[in-house]
XYZ file of C-alpha atoms in Angstrom:
699
model
C 0.000 0.000 0.000
C 2.785 2.348 0.934
C 4.415 1.692 -2.385
C 1.234 2.641 -4.243
C 0.891 5.806 -2.168
C 4.497 6.753 -2.854
C 4.004 6.141 -6.563
C 0.854 8.299 -6.627
C 2.601 11.028 -4.622
C 5.581 10.922 -6.974
C 3.276 11.139 -9.988
C 1.395 14.101 -8.570
C 4.113 16.058 -6.806
C 7.175 14.877 -8.624
C 10.407 13.768 -6.994
C 13.929 14.951 -6.519
C 16.536 12.351 -7.326
C 20.249 12.448 -6.883
C 21.866 13.005 -10.289
C 23.266 9.864 -11.847
C 26.967 10.430 -11.464
C 29.625 8.468 -13.233
C 32.181 6.637 -11.132
C 34.819 9.157 -12.161
C 32.641 12.140 -11.160
C 31.782 10.529 -7.807
C 35.453 9.760 -7.173
C 36.356 13.353 -8.043
C 33.815 14.650 -5.512
C 35.038 12.286 -2.786
C 38.640 13.254 -3.470
C 38.012 17.006 -3.233
C 35.414 17.176 -0.473
C 35.363 17.068 3.319
C 32.961 15.474 5.823
C 30.591 17.637 7.838
C 30.901 16.468 11.458
C 27.332 17.560 12.262
C 25.584 15.287 9.749
C 28.337 13.089 8.284
C 27.695 14.281 4.718
C 30.438 15.316 2.361
C 30.638 18.886 1.022
C 32.842 21.067 -1.169
C 34.100 24.543 -0.400
C 35.022 27.034 -3.126
C 38.679 25.996 -2.947
C 37.697 22.328 -3.158
C 35.555 23.120 -6.197
C 38.458 24.838 -7.972
C 40.688 21.840 -7.246
C 38.059 19.550 -8.762
C 37.443 21.414 -12.027
C 40.893 22.981 -12.461
C 43.554 20.308 -11.755
C 46.919 21.705 -10.724
C 48.744 20.041 -13.622
C 46.974 22.015 -16.340
C 47.993 25.197 -18.141
C 46.776 28.456 -16.549
C 48.954 31.064 -18.206
C 45.981 32.332 -20.257
C 43.114 31.997 -17.805
C 44.324 32.106 -14.222
C 43.323 29.277 -11.950
C 41.762 31.712 -9.440
C 39.250 32.789 -12.070
C 37.637 29.332 -12.078
C 36.180 30.266 -8.698
C 33.513 32.360 -10.438
C 31.969 29.102 -11.677
C 31.365 28.155 -8.039
C 28.556 30.718 -8.104
C 26.863 28.709 -10.880
C 27.231 25.413 -9.015
C 26.088 26.891 -5.669
C 22.454 27.519 -6.638
C 21.315 27.436 -2.982
C 23.749 30.240 -2.054
C 25.059 28.249 0.904
C 28.763 28.713 0.208
C 29.235 24.946 -0.072
C 28.274 22.170 -2.479
C 26.607 18.871 -1.685
C 26.914 15.754 -3.844
C 23.596 16.765 -5.405
C 24.938 20.219 -6.317
C 28.110 18.708 -7.744
C 26.081 16.200 -9.772
C 23.904 18.978 -11.179
C 26.994 20.936 -12.231
C 28.509 17.819 -13.829
C 25.260 17.260 -15.732
C 25.358 20.881 -16.848
C 28.888 20.390 -18.178
C 27.659 17.395 -20.176
C 25.193 19.531 -22.161
C 26.182 20.321 -25.763
C 25.771 24.078 -25.135
C 27.214 23.979 -21.608
C 29.610 26.889 -22.180
C 26.868 29.419 -22.975
C 24.457 28.061 -20.373
C 27.088 28.416 -17.635
C 27.612 32.053 -18.626
C 23.840 32.612 -18.632
C 23.333 31.057 -15.187
C 26.092 33.245 -13.776
C 23.980 36.342 -14.470
C 20.602 34.690 -13.850
C 20.975 35.002 -10.082
C 17.308 34.353 -9.314
C 17.061 31.293 -11.535
C 14.044 32.706 -13.407
C 15.316 31.864 -16.868
C 15.826 35.510 -17.793
C 18.495 38.122 -17.058
C 17.466 41.563 -15.831
C 19.510 44.421 -17.267
C 20.036 46.160 -13.904
C 21.531 43.058 -12.286
C 23.572 42.304 -15.362
C 24.979 45.832 -15.415
C 25.744 45.713 -11.670
C 27.613 42.438 -11.897
C 29.477 43.573 -15.003
C 30.554 46.861 -13.394
C 31.678 45.075 -10.242
C 33.955 42.687 -12.135
C 35.481 44.784 -14.898
C 38.930 46.207 -14.404
C 39.328 49.757 -13.139
C 41.527 50.749 -16.088
C 39.598 48.797 -18.721
C 38.632 50.468 -21.972
C 35.080 51.764 -21.375
C 32.110 50.150 -23.100
C 28.855 51.993 -23.790
C 25.878 49.762 -23.005
C 23.591 52.510 -24.297
C 24.965 52.155 -27.819
C 22.787 51.230 -30.764
C 24.275 47.725 -30.958
C 23.473 46.912 -27.304
C 19.943 48.342 -27.581
C 19.165 45.737 -30.234
C 19.583 43.030 -27.566
C 18.491 44.707 -24.318
C 16.247 47.485 -25.612
C 16.738 51.242 -25.575
C 17.556 53.225 -22.451
C 13.875 53.869 -21.739
C 12.652 50.449 -22.846
C 14.930 47.848 -21.284
C 13.726 44.248 -21.333
C 14.885 41.003 -19.772
C 17.109 38.765 -21.884
C 16.263 35.134 -22.507
C 18.960 32.490 -22.814
C 19.042 32.517 -26.663
C 19.159 36.340 -26.741
C 21.916 36.513 -24.138
C 23.988 33.851 -25.937
C 23.710 35.642 -29.249
C 24.671 38.941 -27.651
C 27.828 37.375 -26.195
C 28.631 35.965 -29.623
C 28.962 39.440 -31.115
C 30.158 41.310 -28.028
C 33.882 41.082 -28.738
C 33.502 42.670 -32.173
C 31.497 45.581 -30.753
C 34.030 46.120 -27.964
C 36.808 46.324 -30.561
C 34.771 48.757 -32.692
C 34.070 51.085 -29.762
C 37.684 50.927 -28.608
C 38.901 51.837 -32.104
C 36.654 54.921 -32.136
C 37.982 55.873 -28.688
C 41.616 55.850 -29.863
C 40.884 57.307 -33.304
C 40.889 60.839 -31.938
C 41.434 62.447 -35.350
C 38.560 60.515 -36.913
C 40.723 59.539 -39.898
C 40.199 55.758 -39.508
C 43.718 55.048 -38.196
C 45.182 54.311 -34.752
C 48.692 53.817 -33.394
C 50.111 50.249 -33.164
C 50.350 50.599 -29.363
C 46.628 51.425 -29.162
C 45.785 48.408 -31.315
C 47.888 46.213 -29.045
C 46.039 47.479 -25.973
C 42.643 46.851 -27.609
C 43.463 43.217 -28.418
C 45.133 42.613 -25.052
C 41.942 43.727 -23.284
C 39.448 41.990 -25.561
C 41.086 38.769 -26.748
C 44.197 38.073 -24.667
C 42.630 34.920 -23.222
C 42.185 33.405 -26.694
C 45.469 34.198 -28.442
C 48.998 32.793 -28.323
C 51.900 34.621 -26.700
C 53.641 34.891 -30.093
C 50.671 36.751 -31.526
C 50.259 39.023 -28.506
C 53.936 39.963 -28.400
C 53.949 40.965 -32.072
C 50.603 42.757 -32.372
C 52.308 46.099 -32.985
C 53.889 44.724 -36.168
C 50.502 44.614 -37.908
C 51.274 48.075 -39.323
C 54.010 46.473 -41.444
C 51.559 44.791 -43.820
C 50.870 48.208 -45.370
C 53.052 51.151 -46.347
C 52.075 53.442 -43.461
C 53.088 53.338 -39.818
C 49.530 53.263 -38.448
C 46.812 50.611 -38.378
C 43.549 51.141 -40.240
C 40.099 49.983 -39.203
C 40.170 47.577 -42.160
C 43.321 46.000 -40.668
C 41.591 45.632 -37.305
C 38.452 44.027 -38.783
C 40.554 41.678 -40.909
C 42.583 40.664 -37.838
C 39.378 40.032 -35.870
C 37.967 37.895 -38.694
C 41.108 35.752 -38.703
C 41.020 35.097 -34.957
C 37.266 34.361 -35.117
C 37.860 31.735 -37.809
C 40.885 30.051 -36.226
C 39.356 26.556 -36.461
C 38.551 26.994 -40.155
C 42.032 28.398 -40.787
C 43.448 25.325 -39.045
C 41.451 22.992 -41.312
C 42.539 24.807 -44.465
C 46.204 24.784 -43.430
C 46.107 21.103 -42.517
C 44.610 20.134 -45.887
C 47.014 22.353 -47.813
C 50.160 21.107 -46.022
C 49.154 17.466 -46.548
C 49.034 18.080 -50.299
C 52.408 19.831 -50.292
C 55.504 17.724 -51.033
C 57.588 19.412 -48.338
C 54.756 20.125 -45.878
C 55.012 23.874 -46.463
C 52.566 26.241 -48.144
C 52.477 29.763 -49.578
C 49.792 32.434 -49.360
C 48.535 31.303 -52.781
C 48.263 27.675 -51.603
C 46.235 28.822 -48.601
C 43.759 30.876 -50.649
C 43.383 28.097 -53.242
C 42.641 25.526 -50.539
C 40.213 27.945 -48.837
C 38.303 28.229 -52.119
C 38.062 24.430 -52.318
C 36.630 23.721 -48.865
C 34.538 26.818 -48.044
C 31.208 27.901 -49.516
C 30.639 31.390 -48.178
C 33.432 32.152 -45.686
C 36.110 33.124 -48.202
C 39.133 34.897 -46.804
C 40.066 38.307 -48.143
C 43.600 39.080 -49.414
C 44.183 41.269 -46.343
C 43.176 38.449 -43.987
C 45.575 36.073 -45.739
C 48.309 38.710 -45.537
C 47.746 39.083 -41.786
C 47.867 35.313 -41.188
C 51.089 34.848 -43.152
C 52.611 37.989 -41.638
C 52.360 36.722 -38.050
C 53.134 33.073 -38.901
C 56.139 34.053 -41.021
C 57.914 36.513 -38.730
C 60.727 33.987 -38.273
C 60.402 32.454 -41.764
C 60.556 35.285 -44.329
C 60.722 32.845 -47.265
C 56.920 32.830 -47.530
C 56.716 29.008 -47.386
C 55.416 28.053 -43.974
C 54.907 24.738 -42.158
C 52.447 23.650 -39.467
C 55.064 24.555 -36.877
C 55.106 28.157 -38.102
C 51.307 28.405 -38.031
C 51.056 26.781 -34.605
C 52.524 29.895 -32.991
C 49.520 31.816 -34.301
C 46.709 29.256 -34.131
C 47.527 27.430 -30.882
C 46.344 29.634 -28.000
C 48.386 27.588 -25.523
C 51.661 28.290 -27.386
C 53.915 30.061 -24.915
C 56.956 32.209 -25.342
C 60.143 31.454 -23.449
C 59.333 34.304 -21.071
C 55.895 32.942 -20.244
C 57.298 29.490 -19.693
C 59.941 30.937 -17.400
C 57.486 32.899 -15.306
C 55.000 30.020 -15.048
C 57.479 27.262 -14.313
C 60.869 28.776 -13.602
C 62.379 25.733 -11.988
C 61.206 23.285 -14.659
C 62.166 25.548 -17.548
C 65.599 26.206 -16.068
C 66.243 22.528 -15.603
C 65.141 21.711 -19.148
C 67.232 24.548 -20.590
C 70.303 23.263 -18.794
C 69.696 19.756 -20.118
C 69.297 21.027 -23.660
C 72.498 23.057 -23.442
C 74.465 20.187 -22.049
C 76.117 18.159 -24.788
C 76.861 15.403 -22.326
C 73.199 15.287 -21.418
C 72.236 14.916 -25.075
C 74.681 12.072 -25.606
C 73.492 10.296 -22.469
C 69.869 10.699 -23.531
C 70.626 9.254 -26.985
C 72.426 6.299 -25.422
C 69.563 5.649 -23.017
C 67.018 5.999 -25.813
C 68.905 3.477 -27.953
C 69.135 1.105 -24.981
C 65.401 1.528 -24.419
C 64.649 0.704 -28.075
C 67.054 -2.242 -27.878
C 65.382 -3.660 -24.784
C 61.880 -3.373 -26.217
C 63.058 -4.814 -29.525
C 64.563 -7.793 -27.712
C 61.302 -8.607 -25.928
C 59.240 -8.112 -29.077
C 61.625 -10.205 -31.187
C 61.626 -13.110 -28.734
C 57.835 -13.058 -28.601
C 57.453 -13.054 -32.389
C 60.025 -15.832 -32.867
C 58.439 -18.118 -30.267
C 54.946 -17.811 -31.743
C 55.985 -18.944 -35.245
C 58.906 -21.237 -34.401
C 57.154 -24.504 -35.463
C 56.557 -23.010 -38.927
C 60.216 -22.007 -39.103
C 61.300 -25.568 -38.299
C 59.085 -26.972 -41.067
C 60.433 -24.364 -43.496
C 64.048 -25.287 -42.718
C 63.495 -29.020 -43.169
C 61.665 -28.475 -46.459
C 64.459 -26.258 -47.800
C 67.142 -28.742 -46.759
C 65.385 -31.639 -48.505
C 67.253 -32.321 -51.741
C 65.630 -33.790 -54.801
C 68.712 -35.924 -55.624
C 69.148 -37.324 -52.113
C 70.220 -40.927 -51.585
C 67.117 -42.789 -50.386
C 63.535 -41.634 -50.277
C 62.103 -38.152 -49.994
C 61.092 -37.625 -46.363
C 58.367 -34.980 -46.775
C 55.776 -34.485 -49.493
C 54.846 -30.948 -48.419
C 54.854 -28.606 -45.395
C 51.808 -30.183 -43.776
C 53.270 -33.670 -44.189
C 56.519 -32.408 -42.673
C 54.775 -30.991 -39.592
C 52.752 -34.201 -39.154
C 55.845 -36.434 -39.337
C 57.787 -34.232 -36.900
C 55.031 -34.592 -34.312
C 54.705 -38.325 -35.073
C 58.411 -39.121 -34.824
C 59.676 -36.538 -32.322
C 56.580 -35.486 -30.397
C 55.143 -31.994 -30.083
C 58.400 -30.838 -28.493
C 60.094 -31.646 -31.776
C 58.436 -28.587 -33.311
C 60.465 -26.495 -30.862
C 63.856 -28.179 -31.446
C 66.504 -25.469 -31.061
C 64.081 -22.835 -29.774
C 66.257 -21.811 -26.802
C 69.249 -20.515 -28.784
C 66.745 -18.969 -31.192
C 65.171 -16.946 -28.381
C 68.573 -16.003 -26.962
C 69.864 -14.918 -30.355
C 66.730 -13.411 -31.854
C 66.464 -10.835 -29.061
C 69.578 -8.853 -30.061
C 68.963 -9.655 -33.746
C 65.496 -8.087 -33.879
C 66.469 -5.387 -31.407
C 69.363 -4.154 -33.536
C 67.202 -4.284 -36.665
C 64.381 -2.230 -35.097
C 66.796 0.186 -33.410
C 68.870 0.886 -36.535
C 65.745 1.321 -38.664
C 64.286 3.790 -36.129
C 67.540 5.745 -35.873
C 68.074 6.081 -39.628
C 64.413 6.895 -40.299
C 64.601 9.520 -37.565
C 67.719 11.018 -39.176
C 66.071 11.387 -42.597
C 62.612 12.414 -41.359
C 61.775 16.117 -41.687
C 61.226 17.520 -38.213
C 58.418 19.905 -39.123
C 56.331 17.567 -41.288
C 57.415 14.069 -40.143
C 57.768 13.093 -43.804
C 60.448 10.796 -45.251
C 61.115 9.976 -48.898
C 60.799 6.368 -50.029
C 64.498 6.020 -51.048
C 65.455 6.956 -47.505
C 62.935 4.437 -46.177
C 64.571 1.741 -48.310
C 68.052 2.790 -47.122
C 66.907 2.674 -43.476
C 65.394 -0.801 -43.889
C 68.320 -2.196 -45.897
C 70.894 -0.873 -43.419
C 68.943 -2.376 -40.536
C 68.932 -5.741 -42.338
C 72.686 -5.567 -42.933
C 73.449 -4.745 -39.299
C 71.455 -7.657 -37.954
C 73.599 -10.224 -39.819
C 76.222 -9.908 -37.067
C 73.768 -11.733 -34.802
C 71.659 -13.508 -37.405
C 74.288 -15.701 -39.068
C 75.634 -17.471 -35.928
C 72.075 -17.835 -34.678
C 70.809 -19.268 -37.983
C 73.554 -21.848 -38.439
C 73.134 -23.198 -34.892
C 69.330 -23.140 -35.136
C 69.278 -24.897 -38.540
C 71.593 -27.706 -37.412
C 69.473 -28.260 -34.320
C 66.307 -28.276 -36.438
C 67.511 -30.903 -38.940
C 69.263 -33.237 -36.506
C 65.898 -34.636 -35.431
C 65.315 -36.151 -38.859
C 68.946 -37.348 -39.034
C 68.548 -39.210 -35.738
C 65.762 -41.321 -37.287
C 67.870 -42.456 -40.277
C 71.381 -42.672 -38.774
C 73.110 -43.450 -35.499
C 74.459 -39.905 -35.134
C 73.733 -38.715 -31.565
C 71.880 -35.455 -30.883
C 74.204 -32.522 -30.279
C 73.656 -29.543 -28.025
C 73.848 -25.918 -29.135
C 77.119 -25.419 -27.252
C 78.668 -28.481 -28.964
C 77.745 -27.050 -32.363
C 79.244 -23.650 -31.453
C 82.506 -25.204 -30.228
C 82.705 -27.476 -33.263
C 82.162 -24.667 -35.770
C 84.433 -22.107 -34.156
C 84.182 -18.340 -34.718
C 84.833 -18.512 -38.476
C 82.452 -21.428 -38.939
C 79.650 -19.516 -37.223
C 79.749 -17.024 -40.100
C 79.562 -19.639 -42.852
C 76.978 -18.486 -45.395
C 77.129 -14.873 -44.180
C 77.145 -13.565 -47.758
C 73.886 -15.426 -48.468
C 72.513 -14.148 -45.176
C 73.281 -10.569 -46.275
C 71.765 -11.279 -49.684
C 68.553 -12.344 -47.945
C 68.257 -9.898 -45.022
C 69.139 -6.622 -46.795
C 66.408 -6.837 -49.481
C 63.960 -8.342 -46.979
C 64.222 -5.364 -44.627
C 64.390 -2.889 -47.530
C 61.025 -4.235 -48.726
C 59.467 -4.875 -45.341
C 59.892 -1.643 -43.360
C 58.721 0.799 -46.081
C 55.755 -1.490 -46.867
C 54.827 -1.683 -43.185
C 54.934 2.068 -42.663
C 52.987 2.847 -45.835
C 50.321 0.291 -44.918
C 49.931 1.916 -41.507
C 49.726 5.431 -42.889
C 48.031 5.040 -46.287
C 45.794 1.991 -45.793
C 44.893 2.090 -42.103
C 45.058 5.899 -41.843
C 47.497 6.272 -38.947
C 48.188 9.908 -38.145
C 48.293 12.529 -35.389
C 44.572 12.090 -34.798
C 44.378 8.314 -35.166
C 46.337 5.675 -33.289
C 46.142 2.121 -34.591
C 45.071 -0.824 -32.482
C 46.972 -4.075 -32.011
C 44.965 -5.921 -34.699
C 45.666 -3.193 -37.246
C 49.386 -3.195 -36.414
C 49.450 -6.997 -36.597
C 47.677 -7.001 -39.965
C 49.976 -4.331 -41.411
C 53.040 -6.249 -40.254
C 51.737 -9.553 -41.641
C 50.808 -8.123 -45.045
C 54.146 -6.309 -45.392
C 55.972 -9.553 -44.604
C 54.383 -11.533 -47.448
C 56.189 -10.040 -50.470
C 59.352 -9.496 -48.436
C 59.468 -13.154 -47.379
C 58.551 -14.786 -50.689
C 60.760 -12.660 -52.943
C 63.829 -13.400 -50.809
C 63.174 -17.166 -50.578
C 65.923 -18.086 -53.144
C 68.515 -16.360 -50.965
C 67.158 -18.198 -47.922
C 67.396 -21.565 -49.711
C 71.018 -20.934 -50.642
C 71.821 -19.825 -47.086
C 70.205 -22.949 -45.623
C 72.105 -25.289 -47.977
C 75.413 -23.596 -47.145
C 74.850 -23.755 -43.394
C 73.572 -27.351 -43.108
C 76.286 -29.971 -42.823
C 76.257 -32.129 -45.983
C 75.336 -35.769 -45.436
C 76.857 -38.836 -46.933
C 76.285 -38.943 -50.699
C 75.242 -35.283 -50.967
C 77.050 -32.520 -52.856
C 79.125 -30.284 -50.621
C 78.792 -26.615 -51.555
C 81.945 -24.516 -51.601
C 80.589 -21.015 -52.170
C 77.430 -19.020 -52.742
C 77.848 -19.128 -56.536
C 78.644 -22.860 -56.523
C 75.584 -23.559 -54.353
C 73.222 -21.587 -56.616
C 74.604 -23.219 -59.780
C 74.429 -26.742 -58.319
C 70.862 -26.347 -57.031
C 69.726 -25.049 -60.429
C 71.537 -27.855 -62.281
C 70.394 -30.748 -60.073
C 66.924 -29.609 -58.955
C 65.776 -26.899 -61.351
C 64.554 -23.328 -60.860
C 61.626 -24.384 -58.647
C 64.050 -25.566 -55.983
C 64.920 -21.937 -55.195
C 61.384 -21.458 -53.894
C 61.248 -24.577 -51.726
C 59.658 -23.738 -48.421
C 58.435 -20.432 -49.903
C 54.875 -20.802 -48.599
C 56.167 -21.934 -45.202
C 58.537 -18.961 -45.187
C 55.635 -16.609 -45.893
C 53.582 -18.290 -43.174
C 56.511 -17.935 -40.784
C 58.058 -14.547 -41.627
C 54.820 -12.704 -42.263
C 53.153 -13.376 -38.883
C 56.497 -13.316 -37.058
C 57.226 -9.769 -38.110
C 53.578 -8.896 -37.613
C 53.736 -10.121 -34.008
C 57.173 -8.550 -33.506
C 56.266 -5.078 -34.811
C 52.875 -5.095 -33.079
C 54.507 -6.143 -29.786
C 57.230 -3.513 -30.273
C 54.737 -0.677 -30.727
C 52.515 -1.892 -27.892
C 55.549 -2.088 -25.601
C 56.545 1.455 -26.609
C 53.140 2.638 -25.379
C 53.159 0.509 -22.219
C 56.811 1.205 -21.363
C 57.609 4.660 -22.785
C 61.047 6.190 -22.550
C 61.172 8.053 -19.203
C 60.876 11.765 -19.869
C 59.399 11.308 -23.349
C 55.701 11.339 -22.484
C 53.662 14.513 -22.287
C 52.998 13.908 -18.611
C 56.716 14.265 -17.839
C 56.861 17.768 -19.329
C 55.484 21.067 -18.077
C 51.878 21.766 -19.025
C 52.347 23.898 -22.127
C 49.570 23.110 -24.496
C 47.615 19.885 -24.034
C 44.569 21.806 -22.794
C 44.011 23.420 -26.193
C 43.281 21.570 -29.441
C 46.576 21.254 -31.308
C 47.254 22.519 -34.800
C 46.131 19.971 -37.377
C 42.776 19.479 -35.612
C 44.315 17.449 -32.811
C 41.861 17.234 -29.974
C 42.738 18.537 -26.533
C 43.831 15.919 -24.002
C 42.571 17.484 -20.764
C 39.454 16.100 -18.996
C 36.198 17.189 -20.683
C 34.712 18.900 -17.570
C 37.839 21.058 -17.355
C 37.687 21.860 -21.079
C 34.032 22.858 -20.841
C 34.728 25.029 -17.776
C 37.636 26.712 -19.554
C 35.548 27.390 -22.661
C 32.772 28.884 -20.502
C 35.343 31.222 -18.939
C 36.529 32.246 -22.407
C 32.976 33.384 -23.194
C 32.636 35.205 -19.862
C 36.014 36.904 -20.351
C 34.752 38.348 -23.627
C 32.933 40.793 -21.321
C 36.187 41.888 -19.700
C 39.632 40.345 -19.260
C 39.546 41.064 -15.503
C 36.242 39.294 -14.917
C 36.552 37.196 -11.766
C 40.112 38.225 -10.949
C 40.822 38.959 -7.269
C 41.356 42.664 -6.572
C 44.171 44.087 -4.472
C 42.894 45.631 -1.266
C 45.344 47.944 0.462
C 47.035 46.208 3.342
C 45.160 42.942 2.872
C 46.749 41.396 -0.249
C 44.685 39.434 -2.726
C 41.107 38.714 -1.642
C 38.007 37.383 -3.461
C 35.653 39.879 -5.072
C 32.729 40.983 -2.929
C 30.237 39.613 -5.458
C 31.662 36.140 -4.977
C 32.214 36.150 -1.234
C 30.660 33.211 0.588
C 27.699 33.492 2.833
C 28.363 32.674 6.483
């Protein structure tokens, strides 16, 4: 009965439910709240709230961390000076709305929660928060009256009206400021006046590079002053930063060297825009500021990032925000010894990861490798019968005669040797690719890719040849034991018996196989990742995609180098009674062709593809996964000072900071369009920095 009554009551009167918080939001509240001793409930103070929505590790050189406290007023709808879990949940839900930024700004001025903003209260709050020396703004102007009514006919603003007013407010502030400084009425102002206008109206949205060079805008024309047309063109550029970013990204991708000219920019803008075409003056302004340090006129993404990326900081800003960190980094950069040590440690890191990845890949496909070796060593003119009809028959007979362990004959020295072999191959390829890759565009020409792969293949032979000859003799001795009385030998016995020179028997054939293999494999792998799977700054590939790319790249590389592998195997296997003994690479190739025909050079080709293709797929996939799981200390973004991951990067790279923080920051950007000093603590004589009266807590 009670349940029915409660249901009826809920239907008639409604109910208040705790907002459905995510685990992360609940954990964030618990982490940044305290327990009220009187009732045992958790609550947040203003400082706790700032800690929750503005983590200390983020970048606050544009919008100061103290200014986030003004959002506490939005979250504290009950005006109690503290937030309950319910209040925090409501604010989190507000941040999840698609138009959260504008709604937060609206609620800040809608003190009564009526859904409208009264002009008197809006004006009072605005006057209280603007800076004392700010450029004045006339709310009785014709532009403002279109939104709030004339002086004698003010009306309340709804949420859509208020949002639209804020959208155009910055442009009107700039227009009024220009008229204020244009004392002669000739349509020109001094560069210093222009700099002050932008610093007061858009400082929170622009990069340090742009702000420090605002006065140079006069250089795009012949005079020494700045016209109103220059100011409007500049404002249009900063309003369309995201579109400019898209155009630049598309244009630089199409460029061979990753750099573009003013003409390239305007041509690309014409291709991807319908109505928002950029004027010649706007293009001149963009290329002027981006090309201050690159007068050639051909600019890269790095050049544009200093203009487009609002979180880009100058050396001075970095020094003032993080003096200790910047000083330490500067000293490390200047120190040649530090650079050398870092390079050595980085190479050791690559080597270690390559060793683990190589051992993993080799172990997974080792049974296929054993079958491949036995098939290649089987001669058509052998005394007695042919042991294996095909690869499947070979695998079946190995298991039948030697047990499942027979498929892993010689695996231990393979794992011991393959670690440095694959490690040196991956490390050398990375180092040479890094040397030839353009720093600004991350592009590398295909001849350099081939050189990097081929060199890596050549370097690995130092480890590969001794490993291969020991592994091959261990792999074939199982079949010998079934037909002769020759005892099984250990890896160490084979090494001692061969000696140092014997371990490098067939090294020329090994080079002939490994150099072209790597020259084919590494470029194919990287092009598959980039061109087929679409890897880029905005897309990271998963393990399956990496594995597939590695496997596909290994197919042509493995099959096309099979003849070299056959010759190497024949040279390294000890000839049996009645078999031809090969004396050199040329003699081996000629004898195989004479006795067994051209097809013999591709014996074990399918097994080699089945072995090499997945092996390198597993190896490269494991290598890249390990690089993510075990990054080089000091190389990840989290090890560096916060200098830009809170803003979307150039090239449409999304910001990496938590979404609630991003939404809060964007809401503050809108609020600061009213005045740069909005929400900043004011200096009270003798008392230091204190919160503004309008945001003081109730007792």
